[in-house]
Amino acid sequence: MTSKLLIQQLYTERQLPRAKMQMLLTDAFNEASVRDELAALARQTAQSVFGAKIYIRGLIEFTNYCRNNCYYCGIRRSNTSAVRYHLSKAQILDCCRQGYGLGFRTFVLQGGEDLSYTDTAMAEIIASIKEDHPECAITLSVGERSYATYKLWKDAGADRYLLRHETASAEHYAQLHPAALTLANRKRCLYDLKALGYQVGTGFMVGSPFQTTADIVGDLAFISELQPQMIGIGPFIPHHATPFKDYTPGTLAQTLTLISVLRLMFPNVLLPATTALGTIVPDGREQGILAGANVVMPNLSPADVRENYLLYDNKLCSGAEAAEAKNDLAVRLQSIGYTIEECRGDYKES
Ligand code: SAM
């Protein structure tokens, strides 16, 4: 079956059987013409749902302490060369105030699994942000916790939660993480979050060590089963002080292919052009949008800590990546025919 027919089937049926998906991905990873065809349909699909508009989220990377030791991650516990920081409640509220002034209506609190913020302290931070900015959405991205903790934070006012599944293969999961971390628990967390009524985001790194195309097909199948409201994917990029320092990064071609395929599978999903994509090529974010992404997440963290949230080498944190440079971002988006939409940007069923 030619790629053209596979793309047509994906477009009309919003899914492909596993063998056909694997065939399409293999073709698209290797051939620019296949990727271009996917991108054109994905872009058209995104525009039919969102118009030529991009949602923005203010990303507050509030702690780089982490109890975990994921083999790929620059803020893993065993990286003794990381310069650690965590923000106080007052600093976090200040970031939100600045972000609000800049036009952000969603705040994403992301960090390592830092238990120095107790569950109650986090709930108080969430409640205070809501008190200051009742019309804004709060997204959390702080890893694996119990149902009770997720519930406490939901009750305090959190709206959304990002937790990438990283890989839907238990064997591959074990190659990326120490034994203490399991795919089963990650999935438990995602289903708990859904049951509690969070808008949930999942996703994976593209080109992570040992990942096969069959693994990616499995990731797409898991995402279909979970039906998340948000999907975050970006290339794996090595960090010099991790066990994966010598592995090759994920590619632009693979990442753009997957953005387009995900858009065709899930027309309404909130799909960011990620910082990692902007890090591997200077116009990565723009290319991601032209492949079907509809969200960007500029950095709202205090300028003096930004470079310490180093998940991978050369991670972008300035230029259009910085929230205060929102005008630069607007100009870049304008150059490809898009504008920023200043709103909460909730998921909508069609
Ligand atoms: N601790 C939370 C969690 O695990 O979900 C949030 C922070 S974690 C650092 C956010 C995401 O960064 C992970 O889900 C992972 O996919 C991504 N990440 C970590 N190291 C990376 C790397 N070397 N290259 C690309 N992405 C990476």
mmCIF file with all atom_site columns, C-alpha atoms and ligand atoms in Angstrom, residues 66 68 70 72-75 110-113 141-144 161-166 186 203-206 232 234-239 242 276 309 311-313, ligand 1:
data_model
loop_
_atom_site.group_PDB
_atom_site.id
_atom_site.type_symbol
_atom_site.label_atom_id
_atom_site.label_alt_id
_atom_site.label_comp_id
_atom_site.label_asym_id
_atom_site.label_entity_id
_atom_site.label_seq_id
_atom_site.pdbx_PDB_ins_code
_atom_site.Cartn_x
_atom_site.Cartn_y
_atom_site.Cartn_z
_atom_site.occupancy
_atom_site.B_iso_or_equiv
_atom_site.pdbx_formal_charge
_atom_site.auth_seq_id
_atom_site.auth_comp_id
_atom_site.auth_asym_id
_atom_site.auth_atom_id
_atom_site.pdbx_PDB_model_num
ATOM   1  C CA  . CYS A 1 66  ? 14.152 15.245 42.173 1.00 0.00 ? 66  CYS A CA  1
ATOM   2  C CA  . ASN A 1 68  ? 14.090 9.948  40.893 1.00 0.00 ? 68  ASN A CA  1
ATOM   3  C CA  . CYS A 1 70  ? 15.620 8.476  35.243 1.00 0.00 ? 70  CYS A CA  1
ATOM   4  C CA  . TYR A 1 72  ? 17.811 10.293 30.444 1.00 0.00 ? 72  TYR A CA  1
ATOM   5  C CA  . CYS A 1 73  ? 17.177 13.295 32.676 1.00 0.00 ? 73  CYS A CA  1
ATOM   6  C CA  . GLY A 1 74  ? 19.655 16.018 33.607 1.00 0.00 ? 74  GLY A CA  1
ATOM   7  C CA  . ILE A 1 75  ? 17.966 16.747 36.948 1.00 0.00 ? 75  ILE A CA  1
ATOM   8  C CA  . GLN A 1 110 ? 6.587  21.817 36.499 1.00 0.00 ? 110 GLN A CA  1
ATOM   9  C CA  . GLY A 1 111 ? 9.346  20.301 38.568 1.00 0.00 ? 111 GLY A CA  1
ATOM   10 C CA  . GLY A 1 112 ? 11.217 17.283 39.742 1.00 0.00 ? 112 GLY A CA  1
ATOM   11 C CA  . GLU A 1 113 ? 9.605  15.103 42.396 1.00 0.00 ? 113 GLU A CA  1
ATOM   12 C CA  . SER A 1 141 ? 3.563  18.473 36.139 1.00 0.00 ? 141 SER A CA  1
ATOM   13 C CA  . VAL A 1 142 ? 5.247  17.057 39.210 1.00 0.00 ? 142 VAL A CA  1
ATOM   14 C CA  . GLY A 1 143 ? 5.307  13.332 38.583 1.00 0.00 ? 143 GLY A CA  1
ATOM   15 C CA  . GLU A 1 144 ? 3.898  10.273 40.273 1.00 0.00 ? 144 GLU A CA  1
ATOM   16 C CA  . TYR A 1 161 ? -1.899 17.494 34.801 1.00 0.00 ? 161 TYR A CA  1
ATOM   17 C CA  . LEU A 1 162 ? 0.966  16.596 32.475 1.00 0.00 ? 162 LEU A CA  1
ATOM   18 C CA  . LEU A 1 163 ? 2.602  13.215 32.972 1.00 0.00 ? 163 LEU A CA  1
ATOM   19 C CA  . ARG A 1 164 ? 4.259  11.664 29.952 1.00 0.00 ? 164 ARG A CA  1
ATOM   20 C CA  . HIS A 1 165 ? 3.956  7.898  29.892 1.00 0.00 ? 165 HIS A CA  1
ATOM   21 C CA  . GLU A 1 166 ? 7.470  7.982  28.278 1.00 0.00 ? 166 GLU A CA  1
ATOM   22 C CA  . ARG A 1 186 ? 2.783  5.520  35.596 1.00 0.00 ? 186 ARG A CA  1
ATOM   23 C CA  . GLY A 1 203 ? 3.415  11.770 25.735 1.00 0.00 ? 203 GLY A CA  1
ATOM   24 C CA  . PHE A 1 204 ? 6.905  10.502 25.140 1.00 0.00 ? 204 PHE A CA  1
ATOM   25 C CA  . MET A 1 205 ? 10.389 11.404 23.976 1.00 0.00 ? 205 MET A CA  1
ATOM   26 C CA  . VAL A 1 206 ? 11.016 10.799 20.296 1.00 0.00 ? 206 VAL A CA  1
ATOM   27 C CA  . GLY A 1 232 ? 3.530  16.382 24.711 1.00 0.00 ? 232 GLY A CA  1
ATOM   28 C CA  . GLY A 1 234 ? 9.706  16.193 21.805 1.00 0.00 ? 234 GLY A CA  1
ATOM   29 C CA  . PRO A 1 235 ? 13.021 14.756 20.719 1.00 0.00 ? 235 PRO A CA  1
ATOM   30 C CA  . PHE A 1 236 ? 15.221 13.015 23.278 1.00 0.00 ? 236 PHE A CA  1
ATOM   31 C CA  . ILE A 1 237 ? 18.379 15.114 23.677 1.00 0.00 ? 237 ILE A CA  1
ATOM   32 C CA  . PRO A 1 238 ? 21.354 13.746 25.651 1.00 0.00 ? 238 PRO A CA  1
ATOM   33 C CA  . HIS A 1 239 ? 22.578 15.420 28.830 1.00 0.00 ? 239 HIS A CA  1
ATOM   34 C CA  . THR A 1 242 ? 23.534 11.139 32.582 1.00 0.00 ? 242 THR A CA  1
ATOM   35 C CA  . ALA A 1 276 ? 13.147 20.352 22.901 1.00 0.00 ? 276 ALA A CA  1
ATOM   36 C CA  . TYR A 1 309 ? 16.532 23.496 34.869 1.00 0.00 ? 309 TYR A CA  1
ATOM   37 C CA  . LEU A 1 311 ? 16.976 18.434 31.425 1.00 0.00 ? 311 LEU A CA  1
ATOM   38 C CA  . TYR A 1 312 ? 19.293 18.073 28.412 1.00 0.00 ? 312 TYR A CA  1
ATOM   39 C CA  . ASP A 1 313 ? 22.263 19.913 26.957 1.00 0.00 ? 313 ASP A CA  1
HETATM 40 N N1  . SAM B 2 .   ? 8.977  15.225 37.187 1.00 0.00 ? 1   SAM B N1  1
HETATM 41 C C1  . SAM B 2 .   ? 7.889  15.416 36.279 1.00 0.00 ? 1   SAM B C1  1
HETATM 42 C C2  . SAM B 2 .   ? 7.660  14.190 35.445 1.00 0.00 ? 1   SAM B C2  1
HETATM 43 O O1  . SAM B 2 .   ? 8.457  13.263 35.504 1.00 0.00 ? 1   SAM B O1  1
HETATM 44 O O2  . SAM B 2 .   ? 6.645  14.162 34.732 1.00 0.00 ? 1   SAM B O2  1
HETATM 45 C C3  . SAM B 2 .   ? 8.057  16.636 35.390 1.00 0.00 ? 1   SAM B C3  1
HETATM 46 C C4  . SAM B 2 .   ? 9.451  17.018 34.995 1.00 0.00 ? 1   SAM B C4  1
HETATM 47 S S1  . SAM B 2 .   ? 10.195 15.918 33.809 1.00 0.00 ? 1   SAM B S1  1
HETATM 48 C C5  . SAM B 2 .   ? 11.827 16.563 33.790 1.00 0.00 ? 1   SAM B C5  1
HETATM 49 C C6  . SAM B 2 .   ? 9.435  16.499 32.294 1.00 0.00 ? 1   SAM B C6  1
HETATM 50 C C7  . SAM B 2 .   ? 9.756  15.731 31.022 1.00 0.00 ? 1   SAM B C7  1
HETATM 51 O O3  . SAM B 2 .   ? 11.051 16.072 30.556 1.00 0.00 ? 1   SAM B O3  1
HETATM 52 C C8  . SAM B 2 .   ? 9.784  14.240 31.105 1.00 0.00 ? 1   SAM B C8  1
HETATM 53 O O4  . SAM B 2 .   ? 8.492  13.710 30.999 1.00 0.00 ? 1   SAM B O4  1
HETATM 54 C C9  . SAM B 2 .   ? 10.701 13.846 29.935 1.00 0.00 ? 1   SAM B C9  1
HETATM 55 O O5  . SAM B 2 .   ? 9.967  13.312 28.835 1.00 0.00 ? 1   SAM B O5  1
HETATM 56 C C10 . SAM B 2 .   ? 11.387 15.172 29.562 1.00 0.00 ? 1   SAM B C10 1
HETATM 57 N N2  . SAM B 2 .   ? 12.856 14.978 29.521 1.00 0.00 ? 1   SAM B N2  1
HETATM 58 C C11 . SAM B 2 .   ? 13.659 14.640 30.535 1.00 0.00 ? 1   SAM B C11 1
HETATM 59 N N3  . SAM B 2 .   ? 14.926 14.450 30.100 1.00 0.00 ? 1   SAM B N3  1
HETATM 60 C C12 . SAM B 2 .   ? 14.911 14.680 28.768 1.00 0.00 ? 1   SAM B C12 1
HETATM 61 C C13 . SAM B 2 .   ? 15.894 14.615 27.738 1.00 0.00 ? 1   SAM B C13 1
HETATM 62 N N4  . SAM B 2 .   ? 17.146 14.257 28.002 1.00 0.00 ? 1   SAM B N4  1
HETATM 63 N N5  . SAM B 2 .   ? 15.522 14.913 26.466 1.00 0.00 ? 1   SAM B N5  1
HETATM 64 C C14 . SAM B 2 .   ? 14.253 15.283 26.191 1.00 0.00 ? 1   SAM B C14 1
HETATM 65 N N6  . SAM B 2 .   ? 13.282 15.337 27.117 1.00 0.00 ? 1   SAM B N6  1
HETATM 66 C C15 . SAM B 2 .   ? 13.588 15.038 28.388 1.00 0.00 ? 1   SAM B C15 1
#
